[in-house]
PDB file of C-alpha atoms in Angstrom:
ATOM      1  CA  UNK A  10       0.000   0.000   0.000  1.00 85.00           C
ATOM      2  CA  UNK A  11       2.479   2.514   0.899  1.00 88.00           C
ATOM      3  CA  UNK A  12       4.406   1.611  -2.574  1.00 88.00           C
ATOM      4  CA  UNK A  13       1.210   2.487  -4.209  1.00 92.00           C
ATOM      5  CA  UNK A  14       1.014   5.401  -2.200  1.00 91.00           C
ATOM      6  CA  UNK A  15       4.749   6.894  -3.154  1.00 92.00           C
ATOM      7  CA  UNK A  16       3.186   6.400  -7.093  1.00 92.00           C
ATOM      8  CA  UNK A  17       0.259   8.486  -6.385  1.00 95.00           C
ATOM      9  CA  UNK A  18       2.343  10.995  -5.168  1.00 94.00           C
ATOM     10  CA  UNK A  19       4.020  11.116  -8.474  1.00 92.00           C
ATOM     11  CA  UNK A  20       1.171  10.927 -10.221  1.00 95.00           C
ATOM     12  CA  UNK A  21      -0.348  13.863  -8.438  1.00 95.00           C
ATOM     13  CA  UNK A  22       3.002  16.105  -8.982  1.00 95.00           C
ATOM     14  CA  UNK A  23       3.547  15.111 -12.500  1.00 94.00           C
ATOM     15  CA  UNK A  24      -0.176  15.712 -13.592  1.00 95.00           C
ATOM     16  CA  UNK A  25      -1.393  19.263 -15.016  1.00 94.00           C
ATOM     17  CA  UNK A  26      -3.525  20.109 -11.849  1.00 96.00           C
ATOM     18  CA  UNK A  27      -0.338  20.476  -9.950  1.00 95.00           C
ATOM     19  CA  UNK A  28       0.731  24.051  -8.936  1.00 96.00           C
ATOM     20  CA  UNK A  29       2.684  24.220  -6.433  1.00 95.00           C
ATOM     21  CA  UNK A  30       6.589  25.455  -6.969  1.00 94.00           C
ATOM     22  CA  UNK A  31       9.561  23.569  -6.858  1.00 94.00           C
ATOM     23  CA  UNK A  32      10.613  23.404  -3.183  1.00 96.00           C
ATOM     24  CA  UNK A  33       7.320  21.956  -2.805  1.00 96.00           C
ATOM     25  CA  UNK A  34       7.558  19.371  -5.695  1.00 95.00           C
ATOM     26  CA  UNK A  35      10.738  18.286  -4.439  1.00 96.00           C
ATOM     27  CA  UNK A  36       9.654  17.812  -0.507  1.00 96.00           C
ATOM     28  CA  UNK A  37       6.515  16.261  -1.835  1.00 95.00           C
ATOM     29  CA  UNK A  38       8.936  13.764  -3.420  1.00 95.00           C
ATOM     30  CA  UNK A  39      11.051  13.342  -0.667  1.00 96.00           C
ATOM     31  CA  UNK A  40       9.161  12.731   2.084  1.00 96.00           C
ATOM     32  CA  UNK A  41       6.923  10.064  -0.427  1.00 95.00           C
ATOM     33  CA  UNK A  42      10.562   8.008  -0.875  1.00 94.00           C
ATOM     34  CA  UNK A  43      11.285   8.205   2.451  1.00 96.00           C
ATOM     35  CA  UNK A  44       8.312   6.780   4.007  1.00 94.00           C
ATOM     36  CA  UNK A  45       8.572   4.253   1.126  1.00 93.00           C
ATOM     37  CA  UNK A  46      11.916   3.587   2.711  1.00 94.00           C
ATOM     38  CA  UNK A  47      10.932   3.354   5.985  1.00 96.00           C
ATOM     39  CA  UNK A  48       8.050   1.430   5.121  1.00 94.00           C
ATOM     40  CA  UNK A  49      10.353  -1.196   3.576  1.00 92.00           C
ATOM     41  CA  UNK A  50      13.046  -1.295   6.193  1.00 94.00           C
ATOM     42  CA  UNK A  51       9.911  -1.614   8.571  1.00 94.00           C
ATOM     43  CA  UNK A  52       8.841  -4.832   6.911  1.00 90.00           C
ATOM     44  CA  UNK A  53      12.199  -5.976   6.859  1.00 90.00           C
ATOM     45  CA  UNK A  54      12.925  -5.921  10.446  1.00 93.00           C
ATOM     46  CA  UNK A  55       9.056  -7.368  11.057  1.00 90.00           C
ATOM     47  CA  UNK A  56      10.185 -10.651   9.134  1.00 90.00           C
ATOM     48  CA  UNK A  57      13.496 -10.982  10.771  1.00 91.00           C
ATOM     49  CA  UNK A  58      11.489 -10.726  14.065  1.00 92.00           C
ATOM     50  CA  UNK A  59       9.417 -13.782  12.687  1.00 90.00           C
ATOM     51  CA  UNK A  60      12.061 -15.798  12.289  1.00 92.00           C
ATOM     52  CA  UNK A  61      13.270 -15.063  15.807  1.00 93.00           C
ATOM     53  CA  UNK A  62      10.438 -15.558  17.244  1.00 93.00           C
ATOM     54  CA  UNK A  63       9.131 -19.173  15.547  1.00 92.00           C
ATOM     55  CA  UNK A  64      13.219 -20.390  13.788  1.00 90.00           C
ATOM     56  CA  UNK A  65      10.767 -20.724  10.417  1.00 88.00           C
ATOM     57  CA  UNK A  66      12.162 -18.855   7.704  1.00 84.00           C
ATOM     58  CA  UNK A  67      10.277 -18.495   4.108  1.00 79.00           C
ATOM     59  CA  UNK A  68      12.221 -17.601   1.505  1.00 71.00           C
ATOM     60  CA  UNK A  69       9.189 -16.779  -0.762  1.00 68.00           C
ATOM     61  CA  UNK A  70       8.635 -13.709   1.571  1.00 59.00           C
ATOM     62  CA  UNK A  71      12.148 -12.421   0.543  1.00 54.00           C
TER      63      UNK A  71
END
């Protein structure tokens, strides 16, 4: 979800509508790839807790 979030936000920059300035364009942009960072570090950790936690890894999940 958040991956389809961080396209929407490029999407809504890139389309016509848009009209805000560049500083705003960029920290749009920014703070989308960032959370879509964070997000994915975030899931990350969350499966090496799994493992951890139960010794079952799934290598289809990676």
């Amino acid at each position: 979800k958040v991956d389809a979030l961080h396209l929407s936000v490029f999407e809504t920059v890139l389309s016509e509508s848009w009209s805000q300035g560049t500083e705003t364009t960029v920290d749009a942009t920014l703070a989308s790839r960032y959370l879509e960072r964070f997000a994915d570090h975030a899931v990350s950790i969350a499966k090496k807790m799994m493992y951890l936690s139960t010794g079952e890894w799934n290598p289809s999940n990676h």
